[in-house]
PDB file of C-alpha atoms in Angstrom:
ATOM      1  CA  UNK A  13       0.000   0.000   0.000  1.00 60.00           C
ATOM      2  CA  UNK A  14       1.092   3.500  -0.905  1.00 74.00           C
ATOM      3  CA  UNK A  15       3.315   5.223   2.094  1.00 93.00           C
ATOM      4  CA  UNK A  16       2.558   8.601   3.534  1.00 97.00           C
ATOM      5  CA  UNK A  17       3.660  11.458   1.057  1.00 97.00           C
ATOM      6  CA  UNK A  18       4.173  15.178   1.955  1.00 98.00           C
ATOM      7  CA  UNK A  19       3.990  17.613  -0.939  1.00 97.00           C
ATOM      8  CA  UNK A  20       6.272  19.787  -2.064  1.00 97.00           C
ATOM      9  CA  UNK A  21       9.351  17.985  -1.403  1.00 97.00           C
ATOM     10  CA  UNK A  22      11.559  20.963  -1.079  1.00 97.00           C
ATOM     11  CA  UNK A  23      10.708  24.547  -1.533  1.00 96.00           C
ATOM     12  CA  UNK A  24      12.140  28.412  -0.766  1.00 98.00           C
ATOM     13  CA  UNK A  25      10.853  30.937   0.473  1.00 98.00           C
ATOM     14  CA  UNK A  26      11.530  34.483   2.068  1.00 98.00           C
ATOM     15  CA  UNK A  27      11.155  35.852   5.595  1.00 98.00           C
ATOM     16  CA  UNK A  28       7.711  37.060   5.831  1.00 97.00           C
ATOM     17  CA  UNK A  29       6.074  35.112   3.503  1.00 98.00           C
ATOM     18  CA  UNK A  30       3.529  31.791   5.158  1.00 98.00           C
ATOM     19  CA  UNK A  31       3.928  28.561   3.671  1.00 98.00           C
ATOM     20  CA  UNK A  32       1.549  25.675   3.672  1.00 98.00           C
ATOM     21  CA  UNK A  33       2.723  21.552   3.741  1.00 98.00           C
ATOM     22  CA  UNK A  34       0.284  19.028   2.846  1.00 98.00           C
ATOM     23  CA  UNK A  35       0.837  15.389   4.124  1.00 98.00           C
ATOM     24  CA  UNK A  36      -1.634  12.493   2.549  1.00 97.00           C
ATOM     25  CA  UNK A  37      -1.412   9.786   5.367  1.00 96.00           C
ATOM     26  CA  UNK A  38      -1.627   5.649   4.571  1.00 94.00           C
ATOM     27  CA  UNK A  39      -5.059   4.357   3.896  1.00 93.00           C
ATOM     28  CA  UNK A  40      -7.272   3.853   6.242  1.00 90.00           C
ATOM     29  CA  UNK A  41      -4.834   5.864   9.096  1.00 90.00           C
ATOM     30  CA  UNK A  42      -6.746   8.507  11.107  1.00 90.00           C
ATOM     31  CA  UNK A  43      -3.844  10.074  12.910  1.00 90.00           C
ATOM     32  CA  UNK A  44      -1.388  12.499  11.661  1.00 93.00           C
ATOM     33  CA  UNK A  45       1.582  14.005  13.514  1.00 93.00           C
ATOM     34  CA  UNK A  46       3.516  16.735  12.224  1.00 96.00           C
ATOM     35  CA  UNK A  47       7.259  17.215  13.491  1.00 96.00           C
ATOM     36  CA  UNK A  48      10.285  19.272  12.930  1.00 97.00           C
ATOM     37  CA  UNK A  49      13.883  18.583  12.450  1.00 96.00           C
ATOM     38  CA  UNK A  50      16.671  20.116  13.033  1.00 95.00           C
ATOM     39  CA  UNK A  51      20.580  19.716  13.697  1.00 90.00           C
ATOM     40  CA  UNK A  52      20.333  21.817  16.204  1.00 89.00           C
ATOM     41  CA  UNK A  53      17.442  20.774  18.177  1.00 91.00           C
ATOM     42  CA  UNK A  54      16.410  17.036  16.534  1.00 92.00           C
ATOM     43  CA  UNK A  55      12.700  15.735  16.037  1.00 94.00           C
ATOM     44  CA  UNK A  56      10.197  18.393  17.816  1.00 94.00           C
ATOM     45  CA  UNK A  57       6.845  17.734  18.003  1.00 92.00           C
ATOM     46  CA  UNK A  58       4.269  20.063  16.411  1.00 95.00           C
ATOM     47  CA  UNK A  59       1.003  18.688  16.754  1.00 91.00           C
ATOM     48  CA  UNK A  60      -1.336  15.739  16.227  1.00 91.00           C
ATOM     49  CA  UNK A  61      -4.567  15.590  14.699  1.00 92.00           C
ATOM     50  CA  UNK A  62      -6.928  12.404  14.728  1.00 90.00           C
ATOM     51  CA  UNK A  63     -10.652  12.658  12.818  1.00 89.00           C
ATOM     52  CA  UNK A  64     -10.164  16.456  12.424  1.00 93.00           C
ATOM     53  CA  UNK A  65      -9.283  17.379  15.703  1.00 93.00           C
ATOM     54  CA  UNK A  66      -5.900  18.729  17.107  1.00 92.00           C
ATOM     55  CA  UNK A  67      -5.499  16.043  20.013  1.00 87.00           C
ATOM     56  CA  UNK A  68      -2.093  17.377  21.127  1.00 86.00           C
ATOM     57  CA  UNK A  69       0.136  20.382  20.676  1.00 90.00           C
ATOM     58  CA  UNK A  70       3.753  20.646  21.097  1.00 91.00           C
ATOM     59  CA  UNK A  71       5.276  23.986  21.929  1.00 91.00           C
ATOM     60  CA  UNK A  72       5.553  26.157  19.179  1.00 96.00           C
ATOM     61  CA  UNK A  73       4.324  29.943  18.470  1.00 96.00           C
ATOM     62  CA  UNK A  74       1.098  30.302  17.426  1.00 96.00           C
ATOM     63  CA  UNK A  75       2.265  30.917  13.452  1.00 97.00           C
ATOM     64  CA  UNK A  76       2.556  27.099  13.362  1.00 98.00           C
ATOM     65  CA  UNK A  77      -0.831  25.482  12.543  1.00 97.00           C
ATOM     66  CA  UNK A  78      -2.374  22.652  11.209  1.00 97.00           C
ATOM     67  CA  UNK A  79      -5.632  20.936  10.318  1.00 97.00           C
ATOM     68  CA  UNK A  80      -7.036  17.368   9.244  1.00 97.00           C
ATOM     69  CA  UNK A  81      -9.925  17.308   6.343  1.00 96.00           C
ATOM     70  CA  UNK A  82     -12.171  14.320   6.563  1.00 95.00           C
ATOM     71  CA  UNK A  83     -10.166  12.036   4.649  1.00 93.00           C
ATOM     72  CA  UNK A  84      -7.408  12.228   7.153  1.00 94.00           C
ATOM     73  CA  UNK A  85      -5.072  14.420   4.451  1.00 97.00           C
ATOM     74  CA  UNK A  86      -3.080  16.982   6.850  1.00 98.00           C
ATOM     75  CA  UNK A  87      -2.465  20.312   5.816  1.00 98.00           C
ATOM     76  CA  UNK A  88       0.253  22.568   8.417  1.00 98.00           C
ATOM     77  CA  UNK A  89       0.948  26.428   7.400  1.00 98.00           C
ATOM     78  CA  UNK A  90       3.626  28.632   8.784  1.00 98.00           C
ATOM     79  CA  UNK A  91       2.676  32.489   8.551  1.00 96.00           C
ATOM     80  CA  UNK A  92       5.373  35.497   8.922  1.00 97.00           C
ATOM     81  CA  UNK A  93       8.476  32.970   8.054  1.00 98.00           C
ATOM     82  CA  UNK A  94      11.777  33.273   9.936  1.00 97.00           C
ATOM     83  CA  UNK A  95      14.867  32.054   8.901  1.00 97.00           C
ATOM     84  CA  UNK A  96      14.768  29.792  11.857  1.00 96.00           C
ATOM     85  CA  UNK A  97      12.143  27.954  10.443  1.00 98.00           C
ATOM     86  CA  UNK A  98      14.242  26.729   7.890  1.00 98.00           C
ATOM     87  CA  UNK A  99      13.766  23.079   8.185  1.00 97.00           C
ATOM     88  CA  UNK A 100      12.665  19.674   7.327  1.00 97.00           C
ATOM     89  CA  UNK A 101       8.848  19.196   8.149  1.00 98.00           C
ATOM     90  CA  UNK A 102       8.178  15.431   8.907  1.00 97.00           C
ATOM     91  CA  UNK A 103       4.390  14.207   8.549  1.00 97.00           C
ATOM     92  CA  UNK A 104       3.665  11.331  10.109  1.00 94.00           C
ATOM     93  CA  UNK A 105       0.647   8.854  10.142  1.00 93.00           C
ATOM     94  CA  UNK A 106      -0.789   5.884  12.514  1.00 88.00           C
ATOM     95  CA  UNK A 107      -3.464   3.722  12.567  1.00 82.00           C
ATOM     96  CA  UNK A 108      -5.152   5.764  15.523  1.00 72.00           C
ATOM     97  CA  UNK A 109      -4.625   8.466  17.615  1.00 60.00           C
ATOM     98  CA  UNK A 110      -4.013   8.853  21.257  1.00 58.00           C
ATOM     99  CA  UNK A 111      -1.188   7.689  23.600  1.00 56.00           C
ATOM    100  CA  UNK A 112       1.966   6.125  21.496  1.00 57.00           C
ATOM    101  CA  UNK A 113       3.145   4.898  24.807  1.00 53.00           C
ATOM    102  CA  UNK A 114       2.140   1.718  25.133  1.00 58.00           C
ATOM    103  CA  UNK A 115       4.083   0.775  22.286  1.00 60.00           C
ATOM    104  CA  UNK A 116       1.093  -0.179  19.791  1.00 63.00           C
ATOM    105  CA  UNK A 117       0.594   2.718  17.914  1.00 67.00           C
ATOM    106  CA  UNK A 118       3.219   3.084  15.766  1.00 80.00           C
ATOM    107  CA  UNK A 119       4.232   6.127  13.499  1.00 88.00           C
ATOM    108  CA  UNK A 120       4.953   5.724  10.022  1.00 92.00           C
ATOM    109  CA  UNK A 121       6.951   8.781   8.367  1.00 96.00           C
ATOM    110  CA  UNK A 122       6.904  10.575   4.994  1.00 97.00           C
ATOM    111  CA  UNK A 123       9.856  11.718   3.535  1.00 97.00           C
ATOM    112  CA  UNK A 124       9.690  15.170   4.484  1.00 97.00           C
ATOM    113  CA  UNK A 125       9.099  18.355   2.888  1.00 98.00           C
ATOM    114  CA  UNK A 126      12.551  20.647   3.236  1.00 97.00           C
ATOM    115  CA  UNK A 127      11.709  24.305   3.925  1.00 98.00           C
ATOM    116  CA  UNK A 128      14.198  27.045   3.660  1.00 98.00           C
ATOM    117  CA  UNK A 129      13.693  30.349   4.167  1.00 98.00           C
ATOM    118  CA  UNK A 130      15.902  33.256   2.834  1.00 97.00           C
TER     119      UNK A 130
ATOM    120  CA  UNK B  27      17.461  20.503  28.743  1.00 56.00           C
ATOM    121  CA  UNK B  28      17.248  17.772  26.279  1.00 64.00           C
ATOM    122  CA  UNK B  29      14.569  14.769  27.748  1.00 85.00           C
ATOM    123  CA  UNK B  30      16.410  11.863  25.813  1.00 92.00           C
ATOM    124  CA  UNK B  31      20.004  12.090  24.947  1.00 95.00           C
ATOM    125  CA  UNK B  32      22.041   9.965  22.854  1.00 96.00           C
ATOM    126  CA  UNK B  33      25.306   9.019  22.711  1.00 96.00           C
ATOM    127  CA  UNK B  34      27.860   9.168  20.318  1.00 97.00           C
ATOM    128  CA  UNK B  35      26.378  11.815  18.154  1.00 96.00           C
ATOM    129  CA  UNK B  36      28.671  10.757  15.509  1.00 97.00           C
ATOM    130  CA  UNK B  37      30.149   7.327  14.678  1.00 97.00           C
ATOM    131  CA  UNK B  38      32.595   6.104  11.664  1.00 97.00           C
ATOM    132  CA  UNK B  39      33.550   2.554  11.984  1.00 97.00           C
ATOM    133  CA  UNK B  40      34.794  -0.007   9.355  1.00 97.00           C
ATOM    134  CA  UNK B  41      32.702  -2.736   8.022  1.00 97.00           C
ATOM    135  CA  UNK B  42      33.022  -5.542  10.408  1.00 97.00           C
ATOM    136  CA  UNK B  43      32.816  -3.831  13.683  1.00 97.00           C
ATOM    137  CA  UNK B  44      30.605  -4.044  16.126  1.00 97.00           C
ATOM    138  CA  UNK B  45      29.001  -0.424  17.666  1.00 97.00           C
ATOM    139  CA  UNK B  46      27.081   0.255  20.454  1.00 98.00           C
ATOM    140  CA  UNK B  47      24.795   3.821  20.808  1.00 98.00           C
ATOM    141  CA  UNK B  48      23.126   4.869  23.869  1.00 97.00           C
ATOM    142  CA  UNK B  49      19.976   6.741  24.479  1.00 97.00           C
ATOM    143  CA  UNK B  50      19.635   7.656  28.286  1.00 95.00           C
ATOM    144  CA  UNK B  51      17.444  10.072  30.218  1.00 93.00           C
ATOM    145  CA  UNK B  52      16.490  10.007  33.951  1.00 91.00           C
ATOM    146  CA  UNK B  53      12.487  10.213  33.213  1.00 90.00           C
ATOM    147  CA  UNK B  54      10.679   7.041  32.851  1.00 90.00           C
ATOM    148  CA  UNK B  55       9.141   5.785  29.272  1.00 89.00           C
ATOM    149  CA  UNK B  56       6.264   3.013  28.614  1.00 86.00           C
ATOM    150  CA  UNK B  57       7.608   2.601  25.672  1.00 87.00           C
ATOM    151  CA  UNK B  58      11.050   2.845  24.007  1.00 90.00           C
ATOM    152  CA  UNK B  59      11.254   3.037  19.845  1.00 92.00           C
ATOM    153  CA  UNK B  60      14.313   3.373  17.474  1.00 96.00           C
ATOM    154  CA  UNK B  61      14.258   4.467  14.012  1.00 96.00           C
ATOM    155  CA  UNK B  62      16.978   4.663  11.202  1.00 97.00           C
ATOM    156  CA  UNK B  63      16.577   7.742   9.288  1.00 97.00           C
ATOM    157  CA  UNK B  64      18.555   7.712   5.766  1.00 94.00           C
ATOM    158  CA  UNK B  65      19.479  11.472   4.220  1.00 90.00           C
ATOM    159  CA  UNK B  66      16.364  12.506   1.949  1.00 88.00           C
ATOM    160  CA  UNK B  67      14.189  10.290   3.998  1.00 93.00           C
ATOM    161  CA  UNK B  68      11.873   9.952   6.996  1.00 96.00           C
ATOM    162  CA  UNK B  69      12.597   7.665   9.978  1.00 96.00           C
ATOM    163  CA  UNK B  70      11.736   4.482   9.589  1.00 95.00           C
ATOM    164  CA  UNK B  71      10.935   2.264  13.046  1.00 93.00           C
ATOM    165  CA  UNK B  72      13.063  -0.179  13.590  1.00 95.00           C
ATOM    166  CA  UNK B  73      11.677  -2.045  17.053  1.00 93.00           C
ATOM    167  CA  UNK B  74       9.477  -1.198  19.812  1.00 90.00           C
ATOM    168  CA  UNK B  75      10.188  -2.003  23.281  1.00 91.00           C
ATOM    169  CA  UNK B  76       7.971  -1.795  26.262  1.00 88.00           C
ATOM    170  CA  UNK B  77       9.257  -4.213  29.479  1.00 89.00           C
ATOM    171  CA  UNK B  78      11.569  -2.975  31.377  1.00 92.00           C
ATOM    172  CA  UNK B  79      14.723  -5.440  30.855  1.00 94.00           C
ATOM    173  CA  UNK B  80      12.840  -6.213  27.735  1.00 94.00           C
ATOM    174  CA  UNK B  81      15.484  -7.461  24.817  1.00 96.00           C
ATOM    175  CA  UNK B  82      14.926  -7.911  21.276  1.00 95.00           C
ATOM    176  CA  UNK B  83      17.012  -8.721  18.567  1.00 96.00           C
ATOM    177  CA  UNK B  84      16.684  -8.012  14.586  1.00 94.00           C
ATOM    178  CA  UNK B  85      19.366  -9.814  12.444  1.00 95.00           C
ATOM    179  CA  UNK B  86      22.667  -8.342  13.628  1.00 97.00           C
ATOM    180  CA  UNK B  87      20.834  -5.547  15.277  1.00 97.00           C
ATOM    181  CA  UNK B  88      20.107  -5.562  19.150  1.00 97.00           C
ATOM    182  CA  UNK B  89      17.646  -3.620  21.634  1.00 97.00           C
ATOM    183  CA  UNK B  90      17.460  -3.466  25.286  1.00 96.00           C
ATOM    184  CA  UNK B  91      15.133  -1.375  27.250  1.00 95.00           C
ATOM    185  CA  UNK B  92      16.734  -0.647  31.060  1.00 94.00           C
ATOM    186  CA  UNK B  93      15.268  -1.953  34.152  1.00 93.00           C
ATOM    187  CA  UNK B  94      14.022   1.175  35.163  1.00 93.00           C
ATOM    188  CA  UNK B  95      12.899   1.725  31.688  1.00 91.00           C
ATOM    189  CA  UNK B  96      14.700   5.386  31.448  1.00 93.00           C
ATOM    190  CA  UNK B  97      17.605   4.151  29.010  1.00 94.00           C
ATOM    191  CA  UNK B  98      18.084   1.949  26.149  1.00 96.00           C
ATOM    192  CA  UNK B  99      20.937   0.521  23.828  1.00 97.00           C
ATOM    193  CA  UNK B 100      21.584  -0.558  20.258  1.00 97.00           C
ATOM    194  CA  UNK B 101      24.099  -2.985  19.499  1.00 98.00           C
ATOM    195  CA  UNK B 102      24.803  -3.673  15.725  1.00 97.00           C
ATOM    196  CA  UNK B 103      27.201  -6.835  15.068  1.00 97.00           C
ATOM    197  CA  UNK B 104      29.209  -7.098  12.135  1.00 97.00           C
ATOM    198  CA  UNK B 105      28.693  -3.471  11.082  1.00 97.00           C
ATOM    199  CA  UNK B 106      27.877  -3.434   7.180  1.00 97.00           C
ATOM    200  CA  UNK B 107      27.460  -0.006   5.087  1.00 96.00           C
ATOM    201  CA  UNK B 108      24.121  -0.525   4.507  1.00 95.00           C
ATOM    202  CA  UNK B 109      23.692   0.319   8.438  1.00 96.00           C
ATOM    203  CA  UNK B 110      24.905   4.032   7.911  1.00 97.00           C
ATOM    204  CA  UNK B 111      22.053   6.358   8.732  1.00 97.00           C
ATOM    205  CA  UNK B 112      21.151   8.447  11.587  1.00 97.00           C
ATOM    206  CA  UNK B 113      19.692   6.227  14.558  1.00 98.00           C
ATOM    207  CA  UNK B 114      17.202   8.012  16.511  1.00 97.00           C
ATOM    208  CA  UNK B 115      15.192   6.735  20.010  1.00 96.00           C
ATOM    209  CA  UNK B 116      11.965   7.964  20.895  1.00 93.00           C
ATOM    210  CA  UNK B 117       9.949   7.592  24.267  1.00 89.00           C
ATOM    211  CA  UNK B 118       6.509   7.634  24.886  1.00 82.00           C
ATOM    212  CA  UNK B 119       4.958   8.848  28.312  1.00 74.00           C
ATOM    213  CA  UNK B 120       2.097   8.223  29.690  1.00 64.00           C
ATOM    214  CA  UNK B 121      -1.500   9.228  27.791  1.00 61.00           C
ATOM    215  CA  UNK B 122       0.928  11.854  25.455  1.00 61.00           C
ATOM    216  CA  UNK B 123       0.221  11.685  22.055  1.00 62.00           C
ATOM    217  CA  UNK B 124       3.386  12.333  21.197  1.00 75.00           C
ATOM    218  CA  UNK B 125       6.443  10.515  21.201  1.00 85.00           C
ATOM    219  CA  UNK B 126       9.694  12.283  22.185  1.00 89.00           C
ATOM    220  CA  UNK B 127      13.081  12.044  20.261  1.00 92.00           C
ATOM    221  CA  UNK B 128      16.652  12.248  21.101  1.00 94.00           C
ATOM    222  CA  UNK B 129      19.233  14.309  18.762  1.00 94.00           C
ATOM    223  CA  UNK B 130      20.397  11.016  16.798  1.00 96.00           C
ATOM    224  CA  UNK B 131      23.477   9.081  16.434  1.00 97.00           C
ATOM    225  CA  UNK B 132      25.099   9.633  13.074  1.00 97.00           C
ATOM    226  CA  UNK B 133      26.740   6.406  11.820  1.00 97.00           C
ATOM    227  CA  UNK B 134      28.991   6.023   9.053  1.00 97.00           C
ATOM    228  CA  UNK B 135      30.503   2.203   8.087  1.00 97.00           C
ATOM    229  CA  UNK B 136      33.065   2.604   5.810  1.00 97.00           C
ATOM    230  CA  UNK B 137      33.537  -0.707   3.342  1.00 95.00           C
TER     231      UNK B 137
END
């Protein structure tokens, strides 16, 4: 079965501008994570959303958000761009949402889409 | 203050030799994952552990969660080039959501 893909793959843009990210999770998953990476900082967690709902939220400003559509595709926009942002965003889908604690739930990751911002 | 860290953050080893990377922190998981991430690529899971003590081993590749379940290892026998990557553990807590990663451990095996 197809994988989870996150359009565009790479793009550029300038500080100021907002960008949106869209991430198409595997068939038949209802939960999609979003997370950043960095080589500074690693994988941070942005947020989760499961059946159209943000279910968690990692701690980032408010010019990070997201949303789920009803057939679980993920969209996440960044407004007023700073060159910090520059990144790769990492989508992320499971079979459900809720705790990934117990080990069950497991994520399965697109291959990014690299932002940088000029 | 980083939750997870790992240890080495970078690794270059010849084919053939055996490696060991560490992922430690002094808060308690339920569960312990590790991924291999590949440049131009997402992390891809590699095992999930979730008894403390718990071992598990994939081909040359092994896991162990601690006792206390706040630190795990990855031993990789026989290192072959295929294995370079960045290696990555992630803990989940609790009823988070979430799942929270360490920085990585770059490896490079040189043939």
């Amino acid at each position: 079965k197809a994988g989870v893909t996150q359009t565009p793959r790479y793009l550029i843009k300038t500080r100021g501008q907002q960008v949106t990210l869209s991430c198409s999770p595997i068939s038949g998953h209802r939960s999609v994570s979003w997370y950043q990476q960095t080589p500074g900082q690693g994988l941070q967690f942005l947020f989760e959303y499961f059946s159209e709902t943000q279910r968690n939220k990692g701690n980032f400003p408010g010019r990070f958000s997201g949303r789920q559509f009803s057939n679980s595709r993920s969209e996440m926009n960044v407004s007023t761009l700073e060159l910090g942002d520059s990144a790769l965003y990492l989508c992320a889908s499971s079979p459900r949402g809720g705790a990934l604690s117990s080990g069950a739930n497991v994520l399965t990751f697109g291959a990014g889409s690299r932002l940088t911002v000029l | 203050t980083q939750l997870l860290e790992q240890s080495p953050q970078f690794l270059s080893i010849q084919e053939g030799e055996n490696l060991t990377v560490y992922c430690n922190s002094s808060s308690v998981f339920s569960s312990l994952q590790w991924y291999r991430q590949e440049p131009g690529e997402g992390p891809v899971l590699l095992v999930t552990v979730v008894t403390g003590g718990e071992v598990k081993k994939l081909k040359r590749l092994t896991f162990q969660f601690g006792d206390a379940r706040k630190d795990s290892s990855l031993h990789i026998t026989a290192a072959q080039p295929g294995d370079t990557g960045l290696y990555l553990c992630a803990g989940g807590r609790g009823s988070q959501g979430n799942l929270i990663f360490g920085k990585g451990t770059k490896l490079s095996v040189k043939p």
